[in-house]
mmCIF file of N, CA and C in Angstrom:
data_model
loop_
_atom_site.group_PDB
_atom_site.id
_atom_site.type_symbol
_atom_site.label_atom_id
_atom_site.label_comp_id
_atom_site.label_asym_id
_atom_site.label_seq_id
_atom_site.Cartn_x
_atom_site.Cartn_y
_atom_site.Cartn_z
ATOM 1 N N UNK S 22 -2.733 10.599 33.206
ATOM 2 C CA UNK S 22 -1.486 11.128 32.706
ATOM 3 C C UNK S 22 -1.788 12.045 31.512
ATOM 4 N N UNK S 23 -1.381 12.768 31.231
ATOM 5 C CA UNK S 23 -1.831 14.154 30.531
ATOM 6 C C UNK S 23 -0.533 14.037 29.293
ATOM 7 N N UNK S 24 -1.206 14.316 28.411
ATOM 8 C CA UNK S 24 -0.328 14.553 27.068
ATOM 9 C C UNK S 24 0.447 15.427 26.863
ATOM 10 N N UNK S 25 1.892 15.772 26.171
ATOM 11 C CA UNK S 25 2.164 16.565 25.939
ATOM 12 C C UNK S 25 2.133 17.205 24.832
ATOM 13 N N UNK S 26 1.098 16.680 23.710
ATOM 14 C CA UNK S 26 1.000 16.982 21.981
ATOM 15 C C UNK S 26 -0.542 17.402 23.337
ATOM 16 N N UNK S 27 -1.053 18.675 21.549
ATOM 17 C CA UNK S 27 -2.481 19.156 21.161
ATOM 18 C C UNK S 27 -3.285 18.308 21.479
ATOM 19 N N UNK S 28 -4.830 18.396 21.602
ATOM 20 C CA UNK S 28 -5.720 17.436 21.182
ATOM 21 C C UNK S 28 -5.957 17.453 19.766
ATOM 22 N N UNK S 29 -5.898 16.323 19.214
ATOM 23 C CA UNK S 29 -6.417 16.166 18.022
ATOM 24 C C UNK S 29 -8.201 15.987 17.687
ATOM 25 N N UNK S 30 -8.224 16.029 16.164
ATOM 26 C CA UNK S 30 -9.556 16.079 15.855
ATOM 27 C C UNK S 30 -9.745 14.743 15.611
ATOM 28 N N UNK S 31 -10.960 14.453 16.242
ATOM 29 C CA UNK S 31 -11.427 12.865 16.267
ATOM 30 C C UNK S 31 -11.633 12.464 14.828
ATOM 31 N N UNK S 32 -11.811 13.730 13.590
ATOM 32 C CA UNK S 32 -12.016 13.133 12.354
ATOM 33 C C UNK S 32 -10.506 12.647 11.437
ATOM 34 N N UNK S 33 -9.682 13.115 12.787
ATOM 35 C CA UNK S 33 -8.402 13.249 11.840
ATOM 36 C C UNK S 33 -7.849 11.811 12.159
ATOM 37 N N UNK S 34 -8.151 11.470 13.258
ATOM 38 C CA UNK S 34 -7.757 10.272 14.172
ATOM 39 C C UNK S 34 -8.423 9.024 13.555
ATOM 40 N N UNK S 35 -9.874 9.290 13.124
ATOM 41 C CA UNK S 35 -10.318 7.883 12.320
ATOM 42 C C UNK S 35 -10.048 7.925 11.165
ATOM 43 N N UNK S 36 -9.293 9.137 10.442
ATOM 44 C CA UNK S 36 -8.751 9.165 8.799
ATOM 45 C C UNK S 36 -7.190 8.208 9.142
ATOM 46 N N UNK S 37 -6.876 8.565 10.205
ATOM 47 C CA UNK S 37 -5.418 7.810 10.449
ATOM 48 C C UNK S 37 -5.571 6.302 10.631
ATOM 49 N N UNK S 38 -6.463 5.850 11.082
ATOM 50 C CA UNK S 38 -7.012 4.713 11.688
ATOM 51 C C UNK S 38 -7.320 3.673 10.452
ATOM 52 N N UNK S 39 -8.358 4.461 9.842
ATOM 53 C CA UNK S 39 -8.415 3.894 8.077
ATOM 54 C C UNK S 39 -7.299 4.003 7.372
ATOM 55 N N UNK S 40 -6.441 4.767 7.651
ATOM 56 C CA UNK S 40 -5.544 4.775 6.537
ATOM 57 C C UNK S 40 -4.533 3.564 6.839
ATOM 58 N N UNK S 41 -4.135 3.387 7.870
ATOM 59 C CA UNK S 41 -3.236 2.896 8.682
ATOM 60 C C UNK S 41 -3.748 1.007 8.237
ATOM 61 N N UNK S 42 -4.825 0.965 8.324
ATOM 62 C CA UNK S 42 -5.436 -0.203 8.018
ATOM 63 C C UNK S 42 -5.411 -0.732 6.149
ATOM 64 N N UNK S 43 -5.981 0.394 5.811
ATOM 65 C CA UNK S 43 -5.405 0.185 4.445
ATOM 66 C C UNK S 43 -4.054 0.202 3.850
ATOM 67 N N UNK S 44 -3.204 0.994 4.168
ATOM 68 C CA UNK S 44 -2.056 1.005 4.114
ATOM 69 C C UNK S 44 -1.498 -0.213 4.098
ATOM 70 N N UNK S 45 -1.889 -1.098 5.614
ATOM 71 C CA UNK S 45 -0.489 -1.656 6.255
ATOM 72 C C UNK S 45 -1.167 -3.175 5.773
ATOM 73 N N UNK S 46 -2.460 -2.979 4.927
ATOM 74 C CA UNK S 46 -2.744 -4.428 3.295
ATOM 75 C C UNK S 46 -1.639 -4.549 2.913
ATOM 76 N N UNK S 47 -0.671 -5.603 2.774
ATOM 77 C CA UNK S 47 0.016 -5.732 1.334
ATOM 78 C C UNK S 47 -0.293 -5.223 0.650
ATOM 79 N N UNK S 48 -1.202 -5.532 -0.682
ATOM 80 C CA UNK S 48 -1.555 -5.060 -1.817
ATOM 81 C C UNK S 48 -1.668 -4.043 -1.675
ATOM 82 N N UNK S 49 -2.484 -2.964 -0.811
ATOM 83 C CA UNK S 49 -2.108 -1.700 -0.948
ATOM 84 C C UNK S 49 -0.514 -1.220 -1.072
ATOM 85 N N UNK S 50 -0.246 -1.359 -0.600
ATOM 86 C CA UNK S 50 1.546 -1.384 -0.555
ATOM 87 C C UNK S 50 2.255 -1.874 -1.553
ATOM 88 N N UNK S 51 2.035 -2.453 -2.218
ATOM 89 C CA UNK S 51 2.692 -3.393 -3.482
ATOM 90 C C UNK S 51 1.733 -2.471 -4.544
ATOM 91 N N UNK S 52 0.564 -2.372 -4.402
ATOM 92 C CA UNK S 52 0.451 -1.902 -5.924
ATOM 93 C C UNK S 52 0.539 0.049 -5.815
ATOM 94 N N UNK S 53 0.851 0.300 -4.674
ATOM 95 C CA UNK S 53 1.134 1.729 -4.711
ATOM 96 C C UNK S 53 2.805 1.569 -5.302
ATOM 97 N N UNK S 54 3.626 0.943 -4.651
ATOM 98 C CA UNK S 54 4.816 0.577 -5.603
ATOM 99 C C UNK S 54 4.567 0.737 -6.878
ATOM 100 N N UNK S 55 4.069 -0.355 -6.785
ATOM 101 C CA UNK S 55 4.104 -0.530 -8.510
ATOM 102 C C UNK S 55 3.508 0.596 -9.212
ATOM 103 N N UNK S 56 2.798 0.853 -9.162
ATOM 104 C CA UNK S 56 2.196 2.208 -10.157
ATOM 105 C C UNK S 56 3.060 3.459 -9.808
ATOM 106 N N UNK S 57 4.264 3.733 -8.494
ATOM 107 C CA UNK S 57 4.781 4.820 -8.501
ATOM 108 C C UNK S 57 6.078 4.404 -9.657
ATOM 109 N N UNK S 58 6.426 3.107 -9.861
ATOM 110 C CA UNK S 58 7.495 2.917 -10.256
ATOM 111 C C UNK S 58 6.921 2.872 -12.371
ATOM 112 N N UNK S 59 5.477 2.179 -11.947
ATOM 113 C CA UNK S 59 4.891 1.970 -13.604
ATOM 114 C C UNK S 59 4.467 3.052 -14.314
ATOM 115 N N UNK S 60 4.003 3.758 -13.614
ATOM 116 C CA UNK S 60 3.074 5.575 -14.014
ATOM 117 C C UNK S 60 1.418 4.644 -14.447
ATOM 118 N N UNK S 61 1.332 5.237 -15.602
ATOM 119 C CA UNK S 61 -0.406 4.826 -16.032
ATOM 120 C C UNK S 61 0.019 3.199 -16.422
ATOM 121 N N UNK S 62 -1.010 2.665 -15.816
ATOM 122 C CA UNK S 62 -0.847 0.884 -16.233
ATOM 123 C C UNK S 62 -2.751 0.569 -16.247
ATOM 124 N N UNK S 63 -2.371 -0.729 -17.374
ATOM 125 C CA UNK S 63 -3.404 -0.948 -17.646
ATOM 126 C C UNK S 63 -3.922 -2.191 -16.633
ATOM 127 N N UNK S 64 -4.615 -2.460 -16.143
ATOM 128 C CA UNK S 64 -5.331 -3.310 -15.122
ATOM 129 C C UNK S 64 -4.596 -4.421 -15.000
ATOM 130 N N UNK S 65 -4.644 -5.183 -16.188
ATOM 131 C CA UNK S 65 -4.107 -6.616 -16.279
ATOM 132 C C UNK S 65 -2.595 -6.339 -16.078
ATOM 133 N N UNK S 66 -1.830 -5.421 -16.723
ATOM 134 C CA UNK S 66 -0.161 -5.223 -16.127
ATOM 135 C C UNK S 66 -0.323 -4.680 -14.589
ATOM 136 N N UNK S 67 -1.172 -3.928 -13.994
ATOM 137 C CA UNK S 67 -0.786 -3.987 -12.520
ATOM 138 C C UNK S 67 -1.184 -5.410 -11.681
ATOM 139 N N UNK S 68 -2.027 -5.975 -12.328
ATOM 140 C CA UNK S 68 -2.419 -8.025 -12.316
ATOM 141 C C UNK S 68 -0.770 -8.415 -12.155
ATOM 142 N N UNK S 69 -0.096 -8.139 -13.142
ATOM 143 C CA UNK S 69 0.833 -9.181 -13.191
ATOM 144 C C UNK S 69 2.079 -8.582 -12.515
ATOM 145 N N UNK S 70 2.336 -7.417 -12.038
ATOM 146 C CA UNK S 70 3.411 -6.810 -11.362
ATOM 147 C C UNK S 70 3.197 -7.099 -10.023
ATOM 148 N N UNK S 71 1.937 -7.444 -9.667
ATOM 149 C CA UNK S 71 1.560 -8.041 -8.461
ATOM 150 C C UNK S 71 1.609 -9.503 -8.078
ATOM 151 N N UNK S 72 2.833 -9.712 -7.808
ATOM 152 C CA UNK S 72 2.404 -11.780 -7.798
ATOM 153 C C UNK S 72 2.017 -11.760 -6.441
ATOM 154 N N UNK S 73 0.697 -12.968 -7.012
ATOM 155 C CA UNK S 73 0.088 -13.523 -6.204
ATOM 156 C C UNK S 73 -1.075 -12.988 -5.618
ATOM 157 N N UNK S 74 -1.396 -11.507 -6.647
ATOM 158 C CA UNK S 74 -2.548 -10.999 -6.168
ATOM 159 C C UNK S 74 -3.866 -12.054 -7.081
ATOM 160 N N UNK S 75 -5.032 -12.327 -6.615
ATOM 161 C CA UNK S 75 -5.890 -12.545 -7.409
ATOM 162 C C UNK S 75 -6.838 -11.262 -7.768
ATOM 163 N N UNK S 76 -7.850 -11.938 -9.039
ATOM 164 C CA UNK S 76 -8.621 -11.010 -9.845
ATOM 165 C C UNK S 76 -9.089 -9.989 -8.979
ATOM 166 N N UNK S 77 -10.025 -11.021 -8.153
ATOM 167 C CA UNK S 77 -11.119 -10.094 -7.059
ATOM 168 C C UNK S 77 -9.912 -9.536 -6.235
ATOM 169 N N UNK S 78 -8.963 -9.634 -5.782
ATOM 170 C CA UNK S 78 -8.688 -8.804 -4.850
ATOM 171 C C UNK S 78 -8.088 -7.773 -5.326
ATOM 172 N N UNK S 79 -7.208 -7.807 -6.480
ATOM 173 C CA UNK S 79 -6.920 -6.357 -7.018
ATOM 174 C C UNK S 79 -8.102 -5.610 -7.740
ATOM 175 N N UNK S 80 -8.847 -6.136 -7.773
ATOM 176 C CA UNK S 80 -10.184 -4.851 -8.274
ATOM 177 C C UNK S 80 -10.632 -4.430 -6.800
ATOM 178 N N UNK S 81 -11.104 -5.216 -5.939
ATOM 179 C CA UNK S 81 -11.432 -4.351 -4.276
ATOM 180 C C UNK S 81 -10.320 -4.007 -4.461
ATOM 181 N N UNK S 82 -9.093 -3.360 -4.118
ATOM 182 C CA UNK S 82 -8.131 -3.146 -3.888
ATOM 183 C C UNK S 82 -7.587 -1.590 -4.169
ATOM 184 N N UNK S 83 -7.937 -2.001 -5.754
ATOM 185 C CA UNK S 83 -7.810 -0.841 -6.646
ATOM 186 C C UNK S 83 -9.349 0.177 -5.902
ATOM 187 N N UNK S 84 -10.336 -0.326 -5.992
ATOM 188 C CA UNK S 84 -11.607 0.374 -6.112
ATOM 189 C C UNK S 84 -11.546 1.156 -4.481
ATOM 190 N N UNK S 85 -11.037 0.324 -3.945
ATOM 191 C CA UNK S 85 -10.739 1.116 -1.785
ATOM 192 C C UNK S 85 -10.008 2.490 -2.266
ATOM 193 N N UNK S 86 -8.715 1.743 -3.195
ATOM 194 C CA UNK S 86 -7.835 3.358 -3.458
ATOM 195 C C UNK S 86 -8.591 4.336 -3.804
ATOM 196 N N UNK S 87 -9.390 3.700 -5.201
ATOM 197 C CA UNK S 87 -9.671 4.833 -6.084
ATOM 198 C C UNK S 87 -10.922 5.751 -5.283
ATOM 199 N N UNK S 88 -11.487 4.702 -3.923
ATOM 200 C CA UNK S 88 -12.645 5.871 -3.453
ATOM 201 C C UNK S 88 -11.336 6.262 -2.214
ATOM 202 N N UNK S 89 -10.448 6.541 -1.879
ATOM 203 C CA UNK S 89 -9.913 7.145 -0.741
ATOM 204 C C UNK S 89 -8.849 8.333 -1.491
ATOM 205 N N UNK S 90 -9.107 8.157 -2.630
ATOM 206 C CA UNK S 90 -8.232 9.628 -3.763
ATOM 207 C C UNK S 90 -6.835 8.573 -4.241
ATOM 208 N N UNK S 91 -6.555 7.709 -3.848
ATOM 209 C CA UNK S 91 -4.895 7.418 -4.123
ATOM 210 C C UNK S 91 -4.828 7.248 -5.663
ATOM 211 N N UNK S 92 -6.153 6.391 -6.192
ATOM 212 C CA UNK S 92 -5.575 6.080 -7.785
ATOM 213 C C UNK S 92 -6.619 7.172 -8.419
ATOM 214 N N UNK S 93 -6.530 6.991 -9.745
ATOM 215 C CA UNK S 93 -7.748 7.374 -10.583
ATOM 216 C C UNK S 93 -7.597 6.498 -11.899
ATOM 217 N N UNK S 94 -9.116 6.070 -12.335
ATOM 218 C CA UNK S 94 -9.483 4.998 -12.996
ATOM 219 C C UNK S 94 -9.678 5.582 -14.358
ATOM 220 N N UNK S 95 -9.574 5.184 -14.924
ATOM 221 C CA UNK S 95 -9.675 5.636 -16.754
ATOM 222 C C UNK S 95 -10.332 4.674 -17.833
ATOM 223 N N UNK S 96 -11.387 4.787 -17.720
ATOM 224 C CA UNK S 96 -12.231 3.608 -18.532
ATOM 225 C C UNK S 96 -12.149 4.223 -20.394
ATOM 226 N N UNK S 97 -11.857 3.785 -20.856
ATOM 227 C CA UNK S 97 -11.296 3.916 -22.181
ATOM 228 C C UNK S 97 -12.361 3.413 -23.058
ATOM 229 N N UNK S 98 -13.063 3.887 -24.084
ATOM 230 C CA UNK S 98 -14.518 3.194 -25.119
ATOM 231 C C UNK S 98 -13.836 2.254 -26.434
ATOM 232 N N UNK S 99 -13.505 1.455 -25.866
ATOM 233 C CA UNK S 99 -12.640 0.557 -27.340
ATOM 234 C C UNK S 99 -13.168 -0.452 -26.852
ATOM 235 N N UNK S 100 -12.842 -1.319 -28.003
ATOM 236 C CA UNK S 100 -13.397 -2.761 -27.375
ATOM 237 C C UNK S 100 -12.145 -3.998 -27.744
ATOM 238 N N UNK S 101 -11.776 -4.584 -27.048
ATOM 239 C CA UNK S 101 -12.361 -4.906 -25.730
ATOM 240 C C UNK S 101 -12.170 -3.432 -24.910
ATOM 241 N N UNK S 102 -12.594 -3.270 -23.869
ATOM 242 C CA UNK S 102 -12.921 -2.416 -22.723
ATOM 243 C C UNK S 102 -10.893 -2.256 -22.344
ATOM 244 N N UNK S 103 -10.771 -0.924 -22.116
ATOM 245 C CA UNK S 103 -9.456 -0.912 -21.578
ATOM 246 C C UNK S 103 -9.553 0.222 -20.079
ATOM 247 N N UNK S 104 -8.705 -0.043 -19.141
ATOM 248 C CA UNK S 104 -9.078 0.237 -18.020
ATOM 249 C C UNK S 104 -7.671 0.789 -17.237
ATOM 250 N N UNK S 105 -7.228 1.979 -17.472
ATOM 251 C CA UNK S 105 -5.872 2.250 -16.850
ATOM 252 C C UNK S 105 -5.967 2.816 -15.206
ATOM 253 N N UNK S 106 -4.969 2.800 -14.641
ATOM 254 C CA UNK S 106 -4.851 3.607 -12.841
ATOM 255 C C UNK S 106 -3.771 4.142 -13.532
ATOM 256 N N UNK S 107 -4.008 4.766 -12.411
ATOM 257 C CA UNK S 107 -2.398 6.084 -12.165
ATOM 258 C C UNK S 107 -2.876 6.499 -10.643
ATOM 259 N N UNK S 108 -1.567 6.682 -10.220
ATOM 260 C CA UNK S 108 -2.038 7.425 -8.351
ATOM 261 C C UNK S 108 -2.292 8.810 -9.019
ATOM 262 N N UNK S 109 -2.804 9.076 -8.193
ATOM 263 C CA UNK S 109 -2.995 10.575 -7.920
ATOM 264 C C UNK S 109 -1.917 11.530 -7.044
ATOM 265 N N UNK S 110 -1.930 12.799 -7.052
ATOM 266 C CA UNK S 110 -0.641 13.397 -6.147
ATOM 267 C C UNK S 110 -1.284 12.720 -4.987
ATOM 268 N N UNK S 111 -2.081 12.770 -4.289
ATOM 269 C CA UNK S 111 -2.687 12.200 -3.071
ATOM 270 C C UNK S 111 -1.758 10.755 -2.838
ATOM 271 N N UNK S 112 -1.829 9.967 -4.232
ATOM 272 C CA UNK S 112 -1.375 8.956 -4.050
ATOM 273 C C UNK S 112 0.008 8.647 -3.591
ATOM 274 N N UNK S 113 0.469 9.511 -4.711
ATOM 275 C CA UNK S 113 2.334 9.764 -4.560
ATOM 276 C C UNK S 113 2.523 9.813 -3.530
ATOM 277 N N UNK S 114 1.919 11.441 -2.665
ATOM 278 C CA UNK S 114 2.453 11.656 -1.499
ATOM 279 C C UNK S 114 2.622 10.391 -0.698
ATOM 280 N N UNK S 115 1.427 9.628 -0.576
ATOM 281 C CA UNK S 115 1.430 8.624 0.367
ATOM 282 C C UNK S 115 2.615 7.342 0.109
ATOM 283 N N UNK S 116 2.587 7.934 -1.159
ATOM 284 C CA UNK S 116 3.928 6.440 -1.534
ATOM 285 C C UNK S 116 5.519 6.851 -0.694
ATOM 286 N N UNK S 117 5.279 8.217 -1.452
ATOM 287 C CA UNK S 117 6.442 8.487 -0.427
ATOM 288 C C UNK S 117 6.906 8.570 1.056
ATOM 289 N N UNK S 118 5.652 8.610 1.509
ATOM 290 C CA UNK S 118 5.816 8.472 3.233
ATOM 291 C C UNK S 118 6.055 7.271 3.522
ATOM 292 N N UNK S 119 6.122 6.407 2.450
ATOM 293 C CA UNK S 119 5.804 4.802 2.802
ATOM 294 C C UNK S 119 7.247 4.333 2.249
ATOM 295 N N UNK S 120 7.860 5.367 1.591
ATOM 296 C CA UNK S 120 9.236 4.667 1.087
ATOM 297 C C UNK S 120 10.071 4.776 2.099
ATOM 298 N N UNK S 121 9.985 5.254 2.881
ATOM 299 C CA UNK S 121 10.829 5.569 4.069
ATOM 300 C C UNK S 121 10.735 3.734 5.166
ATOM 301 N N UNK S 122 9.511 3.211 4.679
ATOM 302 C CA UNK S 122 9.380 2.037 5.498
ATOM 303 C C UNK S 122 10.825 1.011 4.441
ATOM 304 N N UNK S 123 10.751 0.682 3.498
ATOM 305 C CA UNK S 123 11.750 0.452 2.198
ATOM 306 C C UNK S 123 12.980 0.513 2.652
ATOM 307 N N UNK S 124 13.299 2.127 2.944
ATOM 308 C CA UNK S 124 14.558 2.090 3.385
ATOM 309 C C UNK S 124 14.869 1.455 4.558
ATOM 310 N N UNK S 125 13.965 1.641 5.555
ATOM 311 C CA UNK S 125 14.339 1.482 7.002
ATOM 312 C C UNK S 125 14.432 -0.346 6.554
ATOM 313 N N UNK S 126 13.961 -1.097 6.096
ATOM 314 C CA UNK S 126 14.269 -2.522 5.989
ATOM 315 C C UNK S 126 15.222 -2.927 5.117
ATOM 316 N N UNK S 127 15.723 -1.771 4.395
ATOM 317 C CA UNK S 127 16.874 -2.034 3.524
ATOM 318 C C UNK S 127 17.950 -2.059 4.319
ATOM 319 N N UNK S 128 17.605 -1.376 5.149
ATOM 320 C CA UNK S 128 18.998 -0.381 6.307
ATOM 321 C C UNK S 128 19.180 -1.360 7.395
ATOM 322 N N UNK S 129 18.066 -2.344 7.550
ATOM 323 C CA UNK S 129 17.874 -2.929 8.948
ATOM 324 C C UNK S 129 17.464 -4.291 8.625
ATOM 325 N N UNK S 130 17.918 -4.945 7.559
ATOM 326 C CA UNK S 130 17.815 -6.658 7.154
ATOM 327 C C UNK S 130 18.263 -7.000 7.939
ATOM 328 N N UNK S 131 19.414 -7.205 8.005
ATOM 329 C CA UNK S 131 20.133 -8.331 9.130
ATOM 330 C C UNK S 131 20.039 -8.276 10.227
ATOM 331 N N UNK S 132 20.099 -7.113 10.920
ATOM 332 C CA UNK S 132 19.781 -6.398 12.249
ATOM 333 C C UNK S 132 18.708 -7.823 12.541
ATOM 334 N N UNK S 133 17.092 -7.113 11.569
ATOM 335 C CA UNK S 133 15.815 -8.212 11.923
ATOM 336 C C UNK S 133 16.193 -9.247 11.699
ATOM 337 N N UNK S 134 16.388 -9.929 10.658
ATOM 338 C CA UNK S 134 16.911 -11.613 10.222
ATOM 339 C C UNK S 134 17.782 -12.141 11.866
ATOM 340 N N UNK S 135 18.994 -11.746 12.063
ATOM 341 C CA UNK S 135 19.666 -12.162 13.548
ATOM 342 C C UNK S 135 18.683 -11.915 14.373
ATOM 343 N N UNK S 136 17.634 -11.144 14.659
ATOM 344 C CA UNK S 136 16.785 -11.040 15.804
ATOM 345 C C UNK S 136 15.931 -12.138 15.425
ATOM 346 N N UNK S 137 15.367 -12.251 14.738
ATOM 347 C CA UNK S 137 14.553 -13.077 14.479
ATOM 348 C C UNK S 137 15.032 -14.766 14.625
ATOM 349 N N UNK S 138 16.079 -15.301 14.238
ATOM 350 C CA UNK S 138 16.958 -16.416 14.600
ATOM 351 C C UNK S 138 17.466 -16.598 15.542
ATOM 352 N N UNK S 139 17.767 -15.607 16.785
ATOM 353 C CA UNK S 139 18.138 -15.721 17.710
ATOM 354 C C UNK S 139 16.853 -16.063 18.652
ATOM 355 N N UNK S 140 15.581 -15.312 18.659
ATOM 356 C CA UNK S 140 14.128 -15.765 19.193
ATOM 357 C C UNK S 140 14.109 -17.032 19.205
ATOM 358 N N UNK S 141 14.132 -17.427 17.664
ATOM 359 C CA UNK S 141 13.431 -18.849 17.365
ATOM 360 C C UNK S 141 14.081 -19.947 17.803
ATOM 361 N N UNK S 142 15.732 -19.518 17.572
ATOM 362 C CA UNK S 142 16.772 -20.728 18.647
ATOM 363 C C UNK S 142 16.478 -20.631 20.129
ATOM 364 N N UNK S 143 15.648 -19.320 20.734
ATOM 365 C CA UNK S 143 15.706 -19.986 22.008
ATOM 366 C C UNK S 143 14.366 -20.482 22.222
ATOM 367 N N UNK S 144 13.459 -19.800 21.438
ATOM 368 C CA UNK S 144 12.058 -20.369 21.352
ATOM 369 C C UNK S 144 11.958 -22.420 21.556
ATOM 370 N N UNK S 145 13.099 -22.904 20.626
ATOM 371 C CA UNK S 145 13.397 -24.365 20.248
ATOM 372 C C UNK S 145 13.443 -24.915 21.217
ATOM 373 N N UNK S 146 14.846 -24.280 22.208
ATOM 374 C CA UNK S 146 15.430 -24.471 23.520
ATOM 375 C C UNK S 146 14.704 -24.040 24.785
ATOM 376 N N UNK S 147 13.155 -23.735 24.840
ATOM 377 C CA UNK S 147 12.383 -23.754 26.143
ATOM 378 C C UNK S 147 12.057 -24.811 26.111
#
């Protein structure tokens, strides 16, 4: 069966593939929130705007972004050591393609919630 879109470029297809994977992390998603909504934050406040992230996983987390362009890291010479993110436009953009997921579940709670209760009542009843 033959397509009716272009062929695409296989490099563009495994950038989608990675992204899609990183993306569709929670934490990627939650702390791209948060820093579109925080601007520059210092490590430990994007720690705590995140519940339930732990240490290690918001540093991998942060460090996936910061090598795929979304954040940029700001190591500061004071002591103690201070350590800010901020997205990058790279980042933004991507937040914004992603706010559109936001709305669509703002728009479509109950819709899912009744689908979802209606499954599970008959799920009960097989």
């Amino acid at each position: 069966m033959e397509s009716d879109y272009p062929p695409t470029d296989p490099r563009v297809d495994a950038l989608v593939n990675e992204l899609i994977g990183r993306v569709a992390d929670k934490w990627t998603l939650l702390i791209l929130e948060v820093l579109e909504e925080g601007g520059v934050m210092r490590f430990t406040q994007v720690g705590r705007a995140v519940p339930g992230i732990s240490q290690k996983m918001l540093t991998q987390t942060l460090r996936a972004m910061e090598r795929d362009g979304l954040v940029t890291r700001t190591i500061h010479p004071v002591i103690p050591p201070r350590v800010d993110y901020e997205l990058t436009p790279l980042g933004h953009s991507l937040s914004a393609a992603f706010c559109g997921v936001w709305q669509w579940a703002e728009a479509h709670l109950e819709e899912v919630e009744g689908a979802r209760s209606r499954f599970d009542a008959a799920k009960v009843s097989d």
